[in-house]
PDB file of C-alpha atoms in Angstrom:
ATOM      1  CA  MET A  36     -28.617  52.058  16.390  1.00  0.00           C
ATOM      2  CA  THR A  37     -26.979  55.457  17.402  1.00  0.00           C
ATOM      3  CA  ALA A  38     -23.576  56.554  17.265  1.00  0.00           C
ATOM      4  CA  GLU A  39     -23.543  57.113  21.124  1.00  0.00           C
ATOM      5  CA  HIS A  40     -24.911  53.464  21.475  1.00  0.00           C
ATOM      6  CA  LEU A  41     -22.056  52.101  19.317  1.00  0.00           C
ATOM      7  CA  THR A  42     -19.567  53.964  21.461  1.00  0.00           C
ATOM      8  CA  PHE A  43     -20.635  53.081  24.918  1.00  0.00           C
ATOM      9  CA  SER A  44     -22.558  49.842  24.444  1.00  0.00           C
ATOM     10  CA  ALA A  45     -20.967  46.906  26.558  1.00  0.00           C
ATOM     11  CA  LYS A  46     -18.954  44.192  24.430  1.00  0.00           C
ATOM     12  CA  CYS A  47     -19.659  40.344  25.211  1.00  0.00           C
ATOM     13  CA  ALA A  48     -16.564  38.996  27.070  1.00  0.00           C
ATOM     14  CA  GLY A  49     -17.318  35.561  25.208  1.00  0.00           C
ATOM     15  CA  CYS A  50     -17.889  36.715  21.560  1.00  0.00           C
ATOM     16  CA  ASP A  51     -16.700  40.365  21.641  1.00  0.00           C
ATOM     17  CA  ARG A  52     -19.640  41.650  19.794  1.00  0.00           C
ATOM     18  CA  SER A  53     -21.840  44.538  21.363  1.00  0.00           C
ATOM     19  CA  ILE A  54     -24.824  43.608  24.144  1.00  0.00           C
ATOM     20  CA  SER A  55     -27.812  45.746  23.195  1.00  0.00           C
ATOM     21  CA  PRO A  56     -30.241  46.965  25.880  1.00  0.00           C
ATOM     22  CA  SER A  57     -32.595  44.196  25.315  1.00  0.00           C
ATOM     23  CA  ASP A  58     -30.250  41.302  25.519  1.00  0.00           C
ATOM     24  CA  TRP A  59     -30.092  38.966  28.133  1.00  0.00           C
ATOM     25  CA  VAL A  60     -26.838  38.690  29.905  1.00  0.00           C
ATOM     26  CA  ARG A  61     -24.692  36.781  32.494  1.00  0.00           C
ATOM     27  CA  ARG A  62     -22.199  38.657  34.625  1.00  0.00           C
ATOM     28  CA  ALA A  63     -18.965  37.131  36.227  1.00  0.00           C
ATOM     29  CA  ARG A  64     -17.190  39.615  38.307  1.00  0.00           C
ATOM     30  CA  ILE A  65     -16.944  42.769  35.636  1.00  0.00           C
ATOM     31  CA  LYS A  66     -17.478  40.891  32.511  1.00  0.00           C
ATOM     32  CA  VAL A  67     -20.583  40.724  30.824  1.00  0.00           C
ATOM     33  CA  TYR A  68     -21.964  37.728  28.535  1.00  0.00           C
ATOM     34  CA  HIS A  69     -24.563  36.884  26.164  1.00  0.00           C
ATOM     35  CA  ILE A  70     -26.595  34.045  27.798  1.00  0.00           C
ATOM     36  CA  ALA A  71     -25.549  31.760  24.757  1.00  0.00           C
ATOM     37  CA  CYS A  72     -21.944  33.058  25.337  1.00  0.00           C
ATOM     38  CA  PHE A  73     -21.672  32.056  29.007  1.00  0.00           C
ATOM     39  CA  GLY A  74     -19.823  28.784  28.688  1.00  0.00           C
ATOM     40  CA  CYS A  75     -16.908  26.682  29.506  1.00  0.00           C
ATOM     41  CA  ASN A  76     -13.972  27.553  27.183  1.00  0.00           C
ATOM     42  CA  GLN A  77     -12.783  23.869  27.665  1.00  0.00           C
ATOM     43  CA  CYS A  78     -15.897  21.741  26.694  1.00  0.00           C
ATOM     44  CA  LYS A  79     -18.175  24.863  25.482  1.00  0.00           C
ATOM     45  CA  ARG A  80     -21.091  23.717  27.272  1.00  0.00           C
ATOM     46  CA  GLN A  81     -23.244  26.630  28.481  1.00  0.00           C
ATOM     47  CA  LEU A  82     -23.459  27.075  32.075  1.00  0.00           C
ATOM     48  CA  SER A  83     -26.420  27.482  33.814  1.00  0.00           C
ATOM     49  CA  THR A  84     -27.650  29.854  36.667  1.00  0.00           C
ATOM     50  CA  GLY A  85     -26.149  28.844  40.172  1.00  0.00           C
ATOM     51  CA  GLU A  86     -23.912  26.527  38.565  1.00  0.00           C
ATOM     52  CA  GLU A  87     -20.147  26.835  39.917  1.00  0.00           C
ATOM     53  CA  PHE A  88     -17.562  28.296  37.517  1.00  0.00           C
ATOM     54  CA  ALA A  89     -14.072  29.825  37.698  1.00  0.00           C
ATOM     55  CA  ILE A  90     -12.504  32.352  35.674  1.00  0.00           C
ATOM     56  CA  GLN A  91      -8.708  31.648  34.741  1.00  0.00           C
ATOM     57  CA  GLU A  92      -6.547  33.415  32.747  1.00  0.00           C
ATOM     58  CA  ASN A  93      -9.463  35.512  31.224  1.00  0.00           C
ATOM     59  CA  LYS A  94     -11.125  32.101  30.472  1.00  0.00           C
ATOM     60  CA  LEU A  95     -14.353  31.055  31.807  1.00  0.00           C
ATOM     61  CA  LEU A  96     -14.504  27.329  33.203  1.00  0.00           C
ATOM     62  CA  CYS A  97     -17.171  24.786  34.562  1.00  0.00           C
ATOM     63  CA  LYS A  98     -16.016  23.372  38.065  1.00  0.00           C
ATOM     64  CA  GLN A  99     -14.947  20.086  36.213  1.00  0.00           C
ATOM     65  CA  HIS A 100     -12.623  21.758  34.101  1.00  0.00           C
ATOM     66  CA  TYR A 101     -11.405  24.050  36.571  1.00  0.00           C
ATOM     67  CA  ASP A 102     -10.460  21.341  38.995  1.00  0.00           C
ATOM     68  CA  GLU A 103      -8.748  19.459  36.231  1.00  0.00           C
ATOM     69  CA  LEU A 104      -6.760  22.627  35.692  1.00  0.00           C
ATOM     70  CA  VAL A 105      -5.721  23.265  39.336  1.00  0.00           C
ATOM     71  CA  GLU A 106      -5.458  19.585  40.304  1.00  0.00           C
ATOM     72  CA  GLY A 107      -4.480  17.953  37.193  1.00  0.00           C
ATOM     73  CA  ASP A 108      -4.926  13.997  36.634  1.00  0.00           C
ATOM     74  CA  SER A 109      -5.944  13.647  40.408  1.00  0.00           C
ATOM     75  CA  ALA A 110      -9.062  15.519  39.837  1.00  0.00           C
ATOM     76  CA  ILE A 111     -10.178  12.849  36.941  1.00  0.00           C
ATOM     77  CA  SER A 112      -9.281   9.817  39.068  1.00  0.00           C
ATOM     78  CA  LYS A 113     -11.337  11.197  41.867  1.00  0.00           C
ATOM     79  CA  GLN A 114     -14.324  11.690  39.732  1.00  0.00           C
ATOM     80  CA  LYS A 115     -14.333   8.206  37.836  1.00  0.00           C
ATOM     81  CA  THR A 116     -13.782   6.212  41.289  1.00  0.00           C
ATOM     82  CA  LYS A 117     -16.641   4.102  41.882  1.00  0.00           C
ATOM     83  CA  ARG A 118     -17.713   2.323  45.250  1.00  0.00           C
ATOM     84  CA  VAL A 119     -16.168  -1.266  45.721  1.00  0.00           C
ATOM     85  CA  ARG A 120     -18.962  -3.949  44.973  1.00  0.00           C
ATOM     86  CA  THR A 121     -19.921  -5.953  47.748  1.00  0.00           C
ATOM     87  CA  THR A 122     -19.205  -9.519  47.302  1.00  0.00           C
ATOM     88  CA  PHE A 123     -20.953 -12.082  49.802  1.00  0.00           C
ATOM     89  CA  THR A 124     -20.138 -15.545  51.117  1.00  0.00           C
ATOM     90  CA  ASP A 125     -22.755 -18.336  50.853  1.00  0.00           C
ATOM     91  CA  GLU A 126     -23.326 -18.182  54.609  1.00  0.00           C
ATOM     92  CA  GLN A 127     -23.880 -14.356  54.432  1.00  0.00           C
ATOM     93  CA  ILE A 128     -26.447 -14.881  51.648  1.00  0.00           C
ATOM     94  CA  ASN A 129     -28.231 -17.454  53.681  1.00  0.00           C
ATOM     95  CA  VAL A 130     -28.363 -15.200  56.623  1.00  0.00           C
ATOM     96  CA  LEU A 131     -29.852 -12.439  54.606  1.00  0.00           C
ATOM     97  CA  GLN A 132     -32.155 -14.737  52.686  1.00  0.00           C
ATOM     98  CA  THR A 133     -33.484 -16.188  55.873  1.00  0.00           C
ATOM     99  CA  HIS A 134     -33.886 -12.923  57.640  1.00  0.00           C
ATOM    100  CA  PHE A 135     -35.784 -11.654  54.233  1.00  0.00           C
ATOM    101  CA  ASN A 136     -38.301 -14.718  54.488  1.00  0.00           C
ATOM    102  CA  ILE A 137     -39.324 -13.971  57.817  1.00  0.00           C
ATOM    103  CA  ASP A 138     -39.312 -10.108  57.314  1.00  0.00           C
ATOM    104  CA  SER A 139     -39.072  -8.319  54.037  1.00  0.00           C
ATOM    105  CA  ASN A 140     -39.034  -4.923  55.447  1.00  0.00           C
ATOM    106  CA  PRO A 141     -36.711  -4.953  58.820  1.00  0.00           C
ATOM    107  CA  ASP A 142     -36.311  -2.457  61.074  1.00  0.00           C
ATOM    108  CA  GLY A 143     -33.194  -0.334  62.356  1.00  0.00           C
ATOM    109  CA  ALA A 144     -32.539  -3.069  65.112  1.00  0.00           C
ATOM    110  CA  ASP A 145     -32.976  -6.193  62.953  1.00  0.00           C
ATOM    111  CA  LEU A 146     -30.659  -4.702  60.390  1.00  0.00           C
ATOM    112  CA  GLU A 147     -28.092  -4.169  63.282  1.00  0.00           C
ATOM    113  CA  ARG A 148     -28.339  -7.686  64.032  1.00  0.00           C
ATOM    114  CA  ILE A 149     -28.293  -9.093  60.704  1.00  0.00           C
ATOM    115  CA  ALA A 150     -25.140  -6.747  60.221  1.00  0.00           C
ATOM    116  CA  LEU A 151     -23.537  -8.197  63.244  1.00  0.00           C
ATOM    117  CA  GLN A 152     -24.294 -11.597  62.256  1.00  0.00           C
ATOM    118  CA  THR A 153     -22.947 -11.149  58.427  1.00  0.00           C
ATOM    119  CA  GLY A 154     -20.161  -8.799  59.303  1.00  0.00           C
ATOM    120  CA  LEU A 155     -21.607  -6.547  56.665  1.00  0.00           C
ATOM    121  CA  SER A 156     -22.295  -3.019  57.274  1.00  0.00           C
ATOM    122  CA  LYS A 157     -25.901  -1.836  58.009  1.00  0.00           C
ATOM    123  CA  ARG A 158     -25.728  -0.075  54.708  1.00  0.00           C
ATOM    124  CA  VAL A 159     -25.205  -3.052  52.936  1.00  0.00           C
ATOM    125  CA  THR A 160     -27.767  -5.288  54.743  1.00  0.00           C
ATOM    126  CA  GLN A 161     -30.503  -2.360  53.955  1.00  0.00           C
ATOM    127  CA  GLY A 162     -30.054  -3.103  50.190  1.00  0.00           C
ATOM    128  CA  PRO A 163     -32.326  -5.408  48.434  1.00  0.00           C
ATOM    129  CA  GLN A 164     -32.277  -8.674  50.067  1.00  0.00           C
ATOM    130  CA  ALA A 165     -34.360 -10.728  47.833  1.00  0.00           C
ATOM    131  CA  PRO A 166     -33.217 -12.892  45.311  1.00  0.00           C
ATOM    132  CA  PRO A 167     -33.537 -11.768  41.491  1.00  0.00           C
ATOM    133  CA  THR A 168     -36.500 -13.249  39.886  1.00  0.00           C
ATOM    134  CA  LEU A 169     -36.323 -14.278  36.494  1.00  0.00           C
ATOM    135  CA  VAL A 170     -39.124 -13.399  34.047  1.00  0.00           C
TER     136      VAL A 170
END
């Protein structure tokens, strides 16, 4: 390396080492990172091209850790919230089974009719209606 290269070469914002002209880099605002150094400061996961990230207090953060930092515990609870499972009454199961025995692939109008009869949403009636088979 020449003295000029040492004096004027860019430094990686992640590891603080020099970046040579042949190194692959990622840029975030005015900061430059080696590809391997372009990762979340919190979880150490390398960030991919096109992935959302933030720079907070000169630290690179993935979207998840930025959201947790900004929103606190509410971000964690949002991510862990699962869809409520649907429970069926015996009557609903009978209606679904009867329609499945007639037509195992009902069209939209049939699904609407089944939804009205059972009191379930059309989305729920689109699910697998065949009883599980034991092998």
